[in-house]
Short mmCIF file of C-alpha atoms in Angstrom, two decimals:
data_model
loop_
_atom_site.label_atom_id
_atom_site.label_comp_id
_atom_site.label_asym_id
_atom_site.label_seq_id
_atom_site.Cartn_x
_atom_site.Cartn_y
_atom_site.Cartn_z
CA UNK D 18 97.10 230.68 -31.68
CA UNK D 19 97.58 229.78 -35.04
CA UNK D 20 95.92 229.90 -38.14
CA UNK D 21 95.70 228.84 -41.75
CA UNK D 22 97.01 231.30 -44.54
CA UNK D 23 96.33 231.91 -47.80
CA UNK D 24 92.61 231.32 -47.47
CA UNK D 25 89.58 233.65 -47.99
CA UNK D 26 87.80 232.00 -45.51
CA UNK D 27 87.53 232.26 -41.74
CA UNK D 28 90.33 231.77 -39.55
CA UNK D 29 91.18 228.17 -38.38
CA UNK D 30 92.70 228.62 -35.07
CA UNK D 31 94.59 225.99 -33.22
CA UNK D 32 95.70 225.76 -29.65
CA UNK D 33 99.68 225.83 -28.63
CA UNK D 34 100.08 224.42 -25.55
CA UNK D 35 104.09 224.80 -23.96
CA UNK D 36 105.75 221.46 -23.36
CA UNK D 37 104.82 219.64 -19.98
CA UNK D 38 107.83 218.45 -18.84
CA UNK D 39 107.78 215.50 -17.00
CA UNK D 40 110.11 215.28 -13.63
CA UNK D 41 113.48 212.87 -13.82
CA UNK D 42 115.01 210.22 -10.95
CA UNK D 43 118.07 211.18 -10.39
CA UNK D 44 118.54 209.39 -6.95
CA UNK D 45 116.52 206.74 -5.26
CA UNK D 46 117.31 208.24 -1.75
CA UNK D 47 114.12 209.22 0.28
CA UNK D 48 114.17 212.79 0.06
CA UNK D 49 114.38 212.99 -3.74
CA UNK D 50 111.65 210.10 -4.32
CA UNK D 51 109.32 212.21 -2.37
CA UNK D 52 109.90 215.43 -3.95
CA UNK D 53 109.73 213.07 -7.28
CA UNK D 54 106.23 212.12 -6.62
CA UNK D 55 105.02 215.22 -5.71
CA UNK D 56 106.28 216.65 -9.00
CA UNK D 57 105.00 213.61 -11.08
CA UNK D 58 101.63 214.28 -9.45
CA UNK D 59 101.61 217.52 -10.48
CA UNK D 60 103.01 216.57 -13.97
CA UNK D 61 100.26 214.17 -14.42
CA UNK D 62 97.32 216.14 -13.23
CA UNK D 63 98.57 218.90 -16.09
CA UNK D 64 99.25 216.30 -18.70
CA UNK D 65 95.51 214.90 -17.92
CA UNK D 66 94.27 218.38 -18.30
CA UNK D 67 95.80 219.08 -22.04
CA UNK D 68 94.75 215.84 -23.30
CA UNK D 69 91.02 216.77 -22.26
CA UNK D 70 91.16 219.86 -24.15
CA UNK D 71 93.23 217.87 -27.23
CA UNK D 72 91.95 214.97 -27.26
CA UNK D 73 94.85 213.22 -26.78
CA UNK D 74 95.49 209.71 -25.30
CA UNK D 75 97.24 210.06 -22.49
CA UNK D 76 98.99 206.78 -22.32
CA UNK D 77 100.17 208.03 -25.90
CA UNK D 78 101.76 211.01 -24.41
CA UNK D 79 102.68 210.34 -20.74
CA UNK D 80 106.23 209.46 -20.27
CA UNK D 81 106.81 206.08 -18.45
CA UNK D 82 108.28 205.39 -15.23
CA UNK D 83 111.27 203.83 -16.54
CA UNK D 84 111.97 206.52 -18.90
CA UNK D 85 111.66 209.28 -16.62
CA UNK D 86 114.93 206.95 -14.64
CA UNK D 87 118.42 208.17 -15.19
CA UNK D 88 119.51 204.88 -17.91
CA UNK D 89 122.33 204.29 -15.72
CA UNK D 90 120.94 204.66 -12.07
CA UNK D 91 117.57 202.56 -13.78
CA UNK D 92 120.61 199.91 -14.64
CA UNK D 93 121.67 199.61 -11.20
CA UNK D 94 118.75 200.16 -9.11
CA UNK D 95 117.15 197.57 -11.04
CA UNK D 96 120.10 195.01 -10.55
CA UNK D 97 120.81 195.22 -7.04
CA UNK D 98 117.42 196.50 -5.91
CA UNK D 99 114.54 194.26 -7.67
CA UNK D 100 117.03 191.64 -8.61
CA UNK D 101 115.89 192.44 -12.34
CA UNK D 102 117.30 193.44 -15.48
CA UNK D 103 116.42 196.43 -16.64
CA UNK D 104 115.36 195.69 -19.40
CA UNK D 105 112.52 192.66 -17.80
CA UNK D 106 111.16 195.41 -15.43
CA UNK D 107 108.01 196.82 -15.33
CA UNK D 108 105.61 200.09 -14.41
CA UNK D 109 104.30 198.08 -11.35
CA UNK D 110 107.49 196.63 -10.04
CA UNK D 111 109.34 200.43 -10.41
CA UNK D 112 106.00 201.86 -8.38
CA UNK D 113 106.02 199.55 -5.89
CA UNK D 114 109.54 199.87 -4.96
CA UNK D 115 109.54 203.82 -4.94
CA UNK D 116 106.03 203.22 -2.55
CA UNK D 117 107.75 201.20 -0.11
CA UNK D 118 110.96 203.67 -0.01
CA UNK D 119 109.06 206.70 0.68
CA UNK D 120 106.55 205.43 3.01
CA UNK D 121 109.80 203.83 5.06
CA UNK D 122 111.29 205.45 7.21
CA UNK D 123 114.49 206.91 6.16
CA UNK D 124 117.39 204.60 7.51
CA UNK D 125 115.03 202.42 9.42
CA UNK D 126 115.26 204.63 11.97
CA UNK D 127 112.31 205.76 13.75
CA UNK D 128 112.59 209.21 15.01
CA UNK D 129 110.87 210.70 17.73
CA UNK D 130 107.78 211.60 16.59
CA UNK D 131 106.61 213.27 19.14
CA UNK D 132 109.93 216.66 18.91
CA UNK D 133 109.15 215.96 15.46
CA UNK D 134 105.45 217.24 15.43
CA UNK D 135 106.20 219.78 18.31
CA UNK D 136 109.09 221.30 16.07
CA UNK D 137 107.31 221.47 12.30
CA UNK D 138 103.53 221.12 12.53
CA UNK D 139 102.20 224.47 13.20
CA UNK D 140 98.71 225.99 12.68
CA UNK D 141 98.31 229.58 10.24
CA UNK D 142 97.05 231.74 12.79
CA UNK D 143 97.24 234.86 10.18
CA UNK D 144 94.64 233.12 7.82
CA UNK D 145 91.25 234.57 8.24
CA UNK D 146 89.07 232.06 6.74
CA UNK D 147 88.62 229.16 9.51
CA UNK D 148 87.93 226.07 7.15
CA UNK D 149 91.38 227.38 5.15
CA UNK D 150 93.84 227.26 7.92
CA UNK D 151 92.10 224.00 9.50
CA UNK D 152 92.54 222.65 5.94
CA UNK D 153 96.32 224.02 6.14
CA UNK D 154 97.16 222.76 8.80
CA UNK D 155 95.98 218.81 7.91
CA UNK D 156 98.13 219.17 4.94
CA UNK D 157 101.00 220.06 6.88
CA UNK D 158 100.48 217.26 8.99
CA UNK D 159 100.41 214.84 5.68
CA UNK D 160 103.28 216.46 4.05
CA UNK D 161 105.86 216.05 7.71
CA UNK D 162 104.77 212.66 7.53
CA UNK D 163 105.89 211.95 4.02
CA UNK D 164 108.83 213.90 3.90
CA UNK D 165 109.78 211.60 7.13
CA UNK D 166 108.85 208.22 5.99
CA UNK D 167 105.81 207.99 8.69
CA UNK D 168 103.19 206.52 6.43
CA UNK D 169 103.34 203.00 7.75
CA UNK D 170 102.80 204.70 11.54
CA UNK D 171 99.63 206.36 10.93
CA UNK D 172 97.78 203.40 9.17
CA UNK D 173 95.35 201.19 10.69
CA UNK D 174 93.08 201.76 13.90
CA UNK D 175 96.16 202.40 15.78
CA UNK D 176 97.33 204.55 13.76
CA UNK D 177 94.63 206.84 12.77
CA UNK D 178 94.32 207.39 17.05
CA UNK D 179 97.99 208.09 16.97
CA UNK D 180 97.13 210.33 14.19
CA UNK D 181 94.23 212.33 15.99
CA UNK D 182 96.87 212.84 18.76
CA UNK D 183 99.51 214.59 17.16
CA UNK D 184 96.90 216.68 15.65
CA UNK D 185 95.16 217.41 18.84
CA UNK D 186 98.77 218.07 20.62
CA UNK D 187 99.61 220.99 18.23
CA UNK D 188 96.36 222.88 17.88
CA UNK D 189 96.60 226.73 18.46
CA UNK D 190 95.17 228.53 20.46
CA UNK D 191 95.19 227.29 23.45
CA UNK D 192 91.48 227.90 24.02
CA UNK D 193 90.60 225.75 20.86
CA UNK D 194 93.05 222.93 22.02
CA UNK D 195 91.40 223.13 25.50
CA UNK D 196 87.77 222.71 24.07
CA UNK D 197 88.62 220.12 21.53
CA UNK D 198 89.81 217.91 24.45
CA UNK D 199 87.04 218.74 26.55
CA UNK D 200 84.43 217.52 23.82
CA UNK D 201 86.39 214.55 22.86
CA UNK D 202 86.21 213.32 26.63
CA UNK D 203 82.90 214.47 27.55
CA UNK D 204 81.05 214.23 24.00
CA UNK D 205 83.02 213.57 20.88
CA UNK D 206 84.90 210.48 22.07
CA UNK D 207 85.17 209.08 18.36
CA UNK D 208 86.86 212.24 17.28
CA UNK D 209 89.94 210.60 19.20
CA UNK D 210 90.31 208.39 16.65
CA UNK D 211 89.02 209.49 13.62
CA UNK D 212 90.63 212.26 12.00
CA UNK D 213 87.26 213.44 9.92
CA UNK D 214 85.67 213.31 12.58
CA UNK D 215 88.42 215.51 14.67
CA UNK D 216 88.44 217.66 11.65
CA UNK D 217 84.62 218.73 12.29
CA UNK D 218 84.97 218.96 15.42
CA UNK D 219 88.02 221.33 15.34
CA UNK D 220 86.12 223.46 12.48
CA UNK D 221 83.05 223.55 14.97
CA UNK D 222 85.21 224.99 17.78
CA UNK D 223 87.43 227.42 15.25
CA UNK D 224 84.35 228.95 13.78
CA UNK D 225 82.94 229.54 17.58
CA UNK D 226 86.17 231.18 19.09
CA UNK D 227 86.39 233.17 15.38
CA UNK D 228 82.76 234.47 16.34
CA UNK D 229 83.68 235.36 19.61
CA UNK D 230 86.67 236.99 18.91
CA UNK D 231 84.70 239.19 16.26
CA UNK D 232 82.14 240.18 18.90
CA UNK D 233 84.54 241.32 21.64
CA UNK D 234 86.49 243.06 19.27
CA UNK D 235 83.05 245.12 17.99
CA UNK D 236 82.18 245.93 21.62
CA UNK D 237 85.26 247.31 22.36
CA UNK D 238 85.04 249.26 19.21
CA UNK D 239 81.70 250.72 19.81
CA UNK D 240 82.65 251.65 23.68
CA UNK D 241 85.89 253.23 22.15
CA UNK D 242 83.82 255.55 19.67
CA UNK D 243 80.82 256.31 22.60
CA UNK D 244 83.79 257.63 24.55
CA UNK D 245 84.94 259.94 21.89
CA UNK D 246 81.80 260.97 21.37
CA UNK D 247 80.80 261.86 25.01
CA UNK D 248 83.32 264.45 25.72
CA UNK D 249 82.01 266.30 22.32
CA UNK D 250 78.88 266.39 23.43
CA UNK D 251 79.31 267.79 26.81
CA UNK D 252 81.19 270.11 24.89
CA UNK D 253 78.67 271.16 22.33
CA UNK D 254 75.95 271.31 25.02
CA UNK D 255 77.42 273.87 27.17
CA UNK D 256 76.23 277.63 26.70
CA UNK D 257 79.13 280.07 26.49
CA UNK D 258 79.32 282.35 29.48
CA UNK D 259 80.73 285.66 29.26
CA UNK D 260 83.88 286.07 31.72
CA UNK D 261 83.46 287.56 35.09
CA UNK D 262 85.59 290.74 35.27
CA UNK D 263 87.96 289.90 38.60
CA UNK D 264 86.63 291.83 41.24
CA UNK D 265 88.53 295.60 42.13
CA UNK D 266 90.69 294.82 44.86
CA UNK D 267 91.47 298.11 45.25
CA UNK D 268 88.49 298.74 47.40
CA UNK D 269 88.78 295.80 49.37
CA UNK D 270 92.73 296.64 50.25
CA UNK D 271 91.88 300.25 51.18
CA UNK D 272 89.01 299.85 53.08
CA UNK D 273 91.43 299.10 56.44
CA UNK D 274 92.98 302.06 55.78
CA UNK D 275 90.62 304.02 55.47
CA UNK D 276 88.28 302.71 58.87
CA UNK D 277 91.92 303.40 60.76
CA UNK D 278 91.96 307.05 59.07
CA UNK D 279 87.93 307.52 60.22
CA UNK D 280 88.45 306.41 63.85
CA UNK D 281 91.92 308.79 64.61
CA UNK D 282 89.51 311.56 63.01
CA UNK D 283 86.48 310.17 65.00
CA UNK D 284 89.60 310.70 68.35
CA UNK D 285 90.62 314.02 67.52
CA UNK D 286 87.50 315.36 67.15
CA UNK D 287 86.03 314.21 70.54
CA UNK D 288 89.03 315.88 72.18
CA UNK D 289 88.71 319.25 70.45
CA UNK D 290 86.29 321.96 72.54
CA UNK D 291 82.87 321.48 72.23
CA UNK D 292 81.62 324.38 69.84
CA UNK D 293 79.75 326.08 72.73
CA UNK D 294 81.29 327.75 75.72
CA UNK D 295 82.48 326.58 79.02
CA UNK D 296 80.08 327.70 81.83
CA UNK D 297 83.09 328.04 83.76
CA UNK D 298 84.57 330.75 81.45
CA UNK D 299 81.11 332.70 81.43
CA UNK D 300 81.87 333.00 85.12
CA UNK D 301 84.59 334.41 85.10
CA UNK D 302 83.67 336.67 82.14
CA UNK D 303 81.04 337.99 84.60
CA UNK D 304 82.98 338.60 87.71
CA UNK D 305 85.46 340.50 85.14
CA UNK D 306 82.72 342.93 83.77
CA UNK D 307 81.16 343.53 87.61
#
């Protein structure tokens, strides 16, 4: 910001803005047209911005067409191209011509479309947000048919269908390609050729297998935190017990040992003398004392 010095009064500020610069043709070969009118795009859409905060015309300030040329390759190009000098042509013939080169294809040569989708369209299956990656993924789409010259294919009725099909051929998952084509030949049959329409349609299906996904992946949460849970609460429900002492073997192993000691004792004392005496021996006692 600037301001204005040697004044009492309030600062005057003024905005500095850095130089837009605007993008050069260097080559008229397809590649570098299309990159060319990306970037003069881009250059105009900041140019447009300044002048509404400047108020600046832009006409004033935008450089031309002609002088954003390389003076020599303008020279030429005009010559042999438009059959012009270059000093007789104008914004609209330069515009036209660059049009028809990058919505040609490159060479005249078609190629196949079909490898050519299968190889570079893919869809951003790390981006979270649904209407994002569908929105991704149609720009990809736009930007492989620039780069290649495939405007002219995809116009018209035929084209838009053709469209639709490429799109429909590369959609990811599986399970959202499988229901798109089930809706468009059961339901949806204009989403086959119109590519708003498929657009919906795809967003429809996205947003259902996104909810889907989100569910199964909460129930399996929840069942993985009941089953932590479980085993703590068996755990905390339990009384503690106090351990049983092992029981005294030392009983059990003598107690053979000691029934074989009682029955030889139980033996020997049935064959000792009985404790009163043998009638016999009184007998003879008697006789002896006669």
């Amino acid at each position: 910001m600037a301001h204005a010095a040697g004044t009492d009064g309030p600062f005057i500020t003024a905005p500095l803005f850095t130089p837009i610069l605007p993008p050069r043709i260097e080559s008229v070969s397809h590649e570098a047209l299309v990159k060319w009118k990306r970037d003069r795009k881009e250059y105009e859409a900041k140019l447009r911005a300044r002048c509404r905060v400047t108020g600046e015309a832009y006409d004033a300030v935008a450089l031309s067409i002609c002088d954003s040329f390389d003076s020599e390759l303008l020279d030429v190009f005009c010559e042999l191209q438009l059959n012009v000098a270059s000093a007789d042509v104008t914004e609209g013939m330069l515009i036209a011509e660059i049009d028809h080169i990058v919505n040609s294809v490159k060479n005249n040569s078609l190629p196949d479309i079909k490898a050519l989708f299968k190889k570079e369209l893919r869809m951003k299956l790390d981006e979270s947000d649904v209407n994002a990656r569908i929105i991704e993924y149609y720009k990809k789409f736009n930007l492989i048919v620039s780069e290649n010259g495939l405007t002219e294919c995809f116009r018209g009725n035929n084209g838009r269908k053709e469209k639709c099909k490429r799109l429909i051929s590369m959609l990811q998952p599986l399970s959202l390609k499988k229901m798109v084509k089930q809706c468009i030949r059961f339901t949806h049959a204009n989403a086959a050729s119109d590519p708003k329409e498929l657009f919906r349609l795809i967003l429809e299906k996205a947003n259902e297998l996104e909810r889907q996904h989100l569910r199964l992946k909460q129930e399996k949460q929840e069942a993985a935190n009941k089953g932590k849970e479980k085993p703590k609460a068996e755990a905390s429900g339990k009384t503690k017990k106090r351990p049983t002492p092992p029981p005294n073997n030392s009983s059990s192993l003598a107690g053979p040992s000691r029934a074989k000691k009682d029955v030889k004792q139980s033996a020997a004392g049935k064959a000792r003398l009985p404790p009163s005496p043998c009638p016999k021996c009184q007998e003879g006692q008697a006789q002896a004392t006669r």
